[in-house]
Amino acid sequence: MELCVLVDNVSGVHDGLIAEHGFSMWLNIDGEQWLIDTGESDAFAQNATLLGIDIAKIDYLVLSHGHRDHCGGLETFLSLNDKAKIYVSANIKNNRYYSTRRGIKRNISLNHSLIKKQSHRFIFIDNDTKLNNHISLISSFSSTHTKPLANDTLLANDSPDDFNHEIAIAITTRNGIIIISPCSHNGVHNTLDACSHLGCITHYIGGTHLVDDFESNDELLTLATTLKQHYPNLTLITGHCTGNCAKNILQEVLNDKFIEFYTGFSLNID
């Protein structure tokens, strides 16, 4: 499996690539091309061109949840690609999402009119779904473990968001299971629990939503230590909504099992 991060908050080593508060990742799995999220703008498409990736050839798009920093580039995607199937949670329908961080209520919703215009391309997921022998979409999460505290600043309509619109992607390889969870609003541990029945999880790729100024250092240390104890062979590859404090503590605890991604980051996993 090949992967390339088309958009992340952090700039990388590639000149000319656009970083923004958002996430988009390209995957090549057995010759099929997948896009996970579209970032906040058309930056993902501009970066793809510079990286030699043709958005028109994407076979599948998965929108991990209904926030604009993950689906704001959808209009651009639809204008460039006329064939891809698009997977999204059924719970996203007719819902508006807001952030109240820093005391200001901001609409951060998906543009629902885009779905209405090309409804035949959208496939709505309402439970865990196995797409083929390699790919499963996970939409059912437990609440056994504490969810990220920054969730408290996020609303679905006028109520606290329970993130029933979040999807994680589970990829079965010959060496184990790779989990992609772009924001992990349901929590890294809850997401791992939801996927553990699929087999040995070797990689967890995505944000953790452990945003600076929410969890204490002690809470972050406990989370990182528990992760290492329960999943000693797991490599965590993170960025986007993982704050610097969390990155530093995860790096200290996980050592070589911690990798930070950035705009333009690429990797091959067997």
Coordinates of C-alpha atoms in Angstrom, one line a residue:
M1 CA 0.0 0.0 0.0
E2 CA 1.3 3.4 -0.9
L3 CA 0.1 6.6 0.8
C4 CA 0.7 10.3 0.5
V5 CA -0.6 13.1 2.7
L6 CA -2.0 15.7 0.3
V7 CA -2.9 18.2 3.0
D8 CA -2.0 18.6 6.6
N9 CA -1.6 21.5 9.0
V10 CA 2.2 21.3 8.8
S11 CA 4.4 22.1 5.8
G12 CA 6.9 19.4 4.8
V13 CA 10.1 19.2 2.8
H14 CA 8.5 19.7 -0.6
D15 CA 8.6 23.2 -2.0
G16 CA 5.4 24.7 -3.3
L17 CA 3.0 22.5 -1.4
I18 CA 0.1 24.2 0.5
A19 CA -0.4 23.4 4.1
E20 CA -3.8 24.3 5.7
H21 CA -5.8 23.3 8.8
G22 CA -7.2 20.2 7.2
F23 CA -6.5 16.6 6.1
S24 CA -6.5 14.7 2.9
M25 CA -4.7 11.5 2.1
W26 CA -4.2 9.5 -1.2
L27 CA -3.8 5.7 -1.1
N28 CA -3.0 3.2 -3.7
I29 CA -4.2 -0.3 -2.7
D30 CA -3.7 -3.1 -5.1
G31 CA -3.9 -0.7 -8.1
E32 CA -7.0 1.1 -6.9
Q33 CA -6.8 4.7 -5.9
W34 CA -8.5 6.0 -2.8
L35 CA -8.8 9.5 -1.3
I36 CA -9.5 10.0 2.4
D37 CA -11.0 13.4 2.9
T38 CA -10.5 16.6 0.8
G39 CA -9.1 19.1 3.3
E40 CA -10.7 22.5 3.7
S41 CA -10.1 24.0 0.2
D42 CA -8.8 23.1 -3.2
A43 CA -5.2 22.8 -1.8
F44 CA -5.4 19.0 -1.9
A45 CA -5.9 19.1 -5.6
Q46 CA -3.1 21.7 -6.2
N47 CA -0.8 19.6 -4.1
A48 CA -1.8 16.4 -5.9
T49 CA -0.8 17.9 -9.2
L50 CA 2.6 18.8 -7.9
L51 CA 3.0 15.3 -6.4
G52 CA 2.1 13.6 -9.7
I53 CA -1.3 12.4 -8.6
D54 CA -4.3 12.7 -10.9
I55 CA -7.5 13.4 -9.0
A56 CA -9.5 12.4 -12.0
K57 CA -8.3 8.8 -11.6
I58 CA -9.4 8.4 -8.0
D59 CA -11.7 5.3 -7.7
Y60 CA -13.1 5.9 -4.3
L61 CA -13.5 8.9 -1.9
V62 CA -14.2 8.4 1.9
L63 CA -15.3 11.4 3.9
S64 CA -14.4 10.6 7.5
H65 CA -16.9 13.0 9.1
G66 CA -18.9 16.2 8.4
H67 CA -16.4 18.9 9.3
R68 CA -15.3 21.4 6.7
D69 CA -11.5 20.9 7.3
H70 CA -12.1 17.3 6.0
C71 CA -14.7 17.9 3.3
G72 CA -14.4 21.5 2.3
G73 CA -12.6 20.5 -0.9
L74 CA -15.5 18.3 -2.0
E75 CA -16.7 20.8 -4.7
T76 CA -13.3 20.8 -6.3
F77 CA -13.1 17.0 -6.2
L78 CA -16.5 16.7 -7.9
S79 CA -15.4 19.1 -10.6
L80 CA -12.2 17.1 -11.3
N81 CA -13.5 13.5 -10.9
D82 CA -16.7 12.2 -12.4
K83 CA -16.4 8.5 -11.6
A84 CA -15.4 7.8 -7.9
K85 CA -17.9 6.3 -5.5
I86 CA -18.1 8.5 -2.4
Y87 CA -18.7 7.0 1.0
V88 CA -20.0 9.1 3.9
S89 CA -21.9 8.4 7.1
A90 CA -25.7 8.3 6.8
N91 CA -25.8 10.3 10.1
I92 CA -24.4 13.3 8.3
K93 CA -27.7 13.9 6.5
N94 CA -29.5 17.2 7.3
N95 CA -27.1 17.9 10.1
R96 CA -25.1 21.1 10.7
Y97 CA -21.9 21.1 12.6
Y98 CA -20.4 24.0 14.7
S99 CA -17.3 24.9 16.6
T100 CA -17.6 27.0 19.7
R101 CA -13.9 27.1 20.4
R102 CA -12.7 30.5 21.7
G103 CA -16.3 31.5 22.4
I104 CA -17.4 32.0 18.8
K105 CA -19.9 29.7 17.2
R106 CA -18.8 28.9 13.7
N107 CA -20.5 26.7 11.0
I108 CA -18.0 24.0 10.0
S109 CA -20.4 21.8 8.1
L110 CA -20.2 19.9 4.9
N111 CA -21.9 21.7 1.9
H112 CA -25.0 19.5 1.7
S113 CA -26.1 21.0 -1.7
L114 CA -23.2 19.1 -3.3
I115 CA -24.6 15.8 -2.2
K116 CA -28.0 16.7 -3.6
K117 CA -26.5 17.7 -7.0
Q118 CA -24.7 14.3 -7.4
S119 CA -26.7 12.1 -5.1
H120 CA -26.1 9.0 -7.3
R121 CA -22.4 9.0 -6.5
F122 CA -22.9 9.0 -2.7
I123 CA -23.1 5.8 -0.7
F124 CA -24.3 6.3 2.9
I125 CA -22.9 4.1 5.6
D126 CA -25.0 3.3 8.7
N127 CA -23.0 0.4 10.2
D128 CA -19.7 -1.3 9.8
T129 CA -19.3 -2.2 6.2
K130 CA -16.9 -4.6 4.5
L131 CA -16.3 -3.2 1.0
N132 CA -14.0 -6.0 -0.2
N133 CA -11.4 -8.4 1.1
H134 CA -9.1 -5.6 2.0
I135 CA -11.2 -2.6 3.0
S136 CA -13.7 -2.1 5.8
L137 CA -15.4 1.1 6.9
I138 CA -16.0 1.3 10.7
S139 CA -18.8 3.4 12.0
S140 CA -19.6 1.8 15.4
F141 CA -17.5 2.9 18.3
S142 CA -17.6 2.1 22.0
S143 CA -17.3 4.8 24.7
T144 CA -15.3 2.6 27.0
H145 CA -12.4 5.1 27.0
T146 CA -12.6 8.8 27.4
K147 CA -13.1 10.8 24.2
P148 CA -10.9 13.8 23.4
L149 CA -11.8 16.8 25.6
A150 CA -11.8 19.2 22.7
N151 CA -15.0 17.5 21.5
D152 CA -16.7 19.6 24.2
T153 CA -16.4 22.7 21.9
L154 CA -18.2 21.0 19.0
L155 CA -21.9 20.8 18.3
A156 CA -24.2 18.9 16.0
N157 CA -27.0 21.3 15.4
D158 CA -27.6 22.8 18.9
S159 CA -26.5 19.7 20.9
P160 CA -23.1 18.3 21.9
D161 CA -21.7 16.3 19.0
D162 CA -21.6 12.6 19.7
F163 CA -19.6 11.9 16.5
N164 CA -22.0 9.2 15.2
H165 CA -21.0 10.6 11.8
E166 CA -17.4 9.5 12.0
I167 CA -15.9 6.7 9.9
A168 CA -12.6 5.0 10.2
I169 CA -11.0 2.9 7.5
A170 CA -9.5 -0.5 8.2
I171 CA -7.2 -2.0 5.6
T172 CA -6.2 -5.7 5.8
T173 CA -2.6 -6.4 4.6
R174 CA -0.6 -9.6 4.7
N175 CA 1.2 -8.3 7.9
G176 CA -1.9 -7.0 9.8
I177 CA -4.5 -4.3 10.0
I178 CA -3.9 -0.6 9.1
I179 CA -6.3 1.9 10.7
I180 CA -6.9 5.3 9.2
S181 CA -8.9 7.7 11.4
P182 CA -8.3 11.2 10.2
C183 CA -9.5 13.0 13.4
S184 CA -10.3 10.2 15.9
H185 CA -13.1 12.2 17.6
N186 CA -14.2 9.0 19.2
G187 CA -10.8 8.6 20.7
V188 CA -7.8 6.5 19.6
H189 CA -8.5 3.7 22.1
N190 CA -12.2 3.5 21.3
T191 CA -11.3 3.3 17.6
L192 CA -8.7 0.6 18.2
D193 CA -11.3 -1.4 20.2
A194 CA -13.8 -1.1 17.4
C195 CA -11.3 -2.5 14.9
S196 CA -9.5 -5.1 17.1
H197 CA -11.8 -8.0 15.9
L198 CA -10.3 -7.7 12.4
G199 CA -6.9 -8.9 13.5
C200 CA -3.5 -7.6 14.7
I201 CA -3.4 -3.8 14.2
T202 CA 0.1 -2.8 13.0
H203 CA -0.5 0.9 12.1
Y204 CA -2.8 3.7 13.3
I205 CA -2.7 6.7 10.9
G206 CA -4.5 10.0 11.5
G207 CA -5.1 12.8 14.0
T208 CA -5.8 12.0 17.6
H209 CA -7.8 15.2 18.4
L210 CA -5.5 15.7 21.4
V211 CA -5.5 19.4 21.0
D212 CA -3.2 21.7 23.1
D213 CA -4.7 23.2 26.2
F214 CA -7.3 20.5 26.8
E215 CA -5.8 17.2 28.2
S216 CA -3.2 17.7 31.0
N217 CA 0.3 16.3 30.6
D218 CA -0.6 13.6 33.1
E219 CA -3.7 12.6 31.1
L220 CA -1.6 12.5 27.9
L221 CA 1.1 10.5 29.5
T222 CA -1.5 8.0 30.8
L223 CA -3.1 7.7 27.3
A224 CA 0.3 7.2 25.7
T225 CA 1.5 4.6 28.3
T226 CA -1.8 2.7 28.0
L227 CA -1.5 2.7 24.2
K228 CA 2.1 1.2 24.4
Q229 CA 1.0 -1.4 27.0
H230 CA -2.1 -2.6 25.0
Y231 CA -0.6 -2.3 21.5
P232 CA 3.2 -2.8 21.9
N233 CA 3.6 -3.5 18.2
L234 CA 1.5 -0.6 16.9
T235 CA 3.1 2.3 15.0
L236 CA 1.2 5.6 15.4
I237 CA 1.5 7.9 12.5
T238 CA -0.1 11.2 13.4
G239 CA -0.5 14.9 12.6
H240 CA -3.4 17.3 11.7
C241 CA -5.3 17.6 15.0
T242 CA -2.7 16.3 17.3
G243 CA -1.3 19.1 19.4
N244 CA 2.4 19.7 20.1
C245 CA 2.2 18.6 23.7
A246 CA 0.6 15.3 22.7
K247 CA 3.1 14.8 20.0
N248 CA 6.0 15.3 22.4
I249 CA 4.6 12.9 25.0
L250 CA 3.7 10.3 22.4
Q251 CA 7.2 10.5 20.9
E252 CA 8.8 10.1 24.3
V253 CA 6.7 7.1 25.2
L254 CA 6.4 5.3 21.9
N255 CA 9.9 6.1 20.6
D256 CA 10.4 4.6 17.2
K257 CA 6.8 3.6 17.1
F258 CA 5.8 7.2 16.7
I259 CA 6.0 9.0 13.3
E260 CA 4.7 12.5 12.5
F261 CA 3.2 13.2 9.1
Y262 CA 3.0 16.5 7.2
T263 CA 1.9 17.8 3.8
G264 CA 3.6 15.7 1.2
F265 CA 4.5 12.8 3.6
S266 CA 4.6 9.5 1.8
L267 CA 5.1 5.9 2.9
N268 CA 4.9 2.4 1.5
I269 CA 3.5 -0.3 3.9
D270 CA 3.5 -4.0 3.0

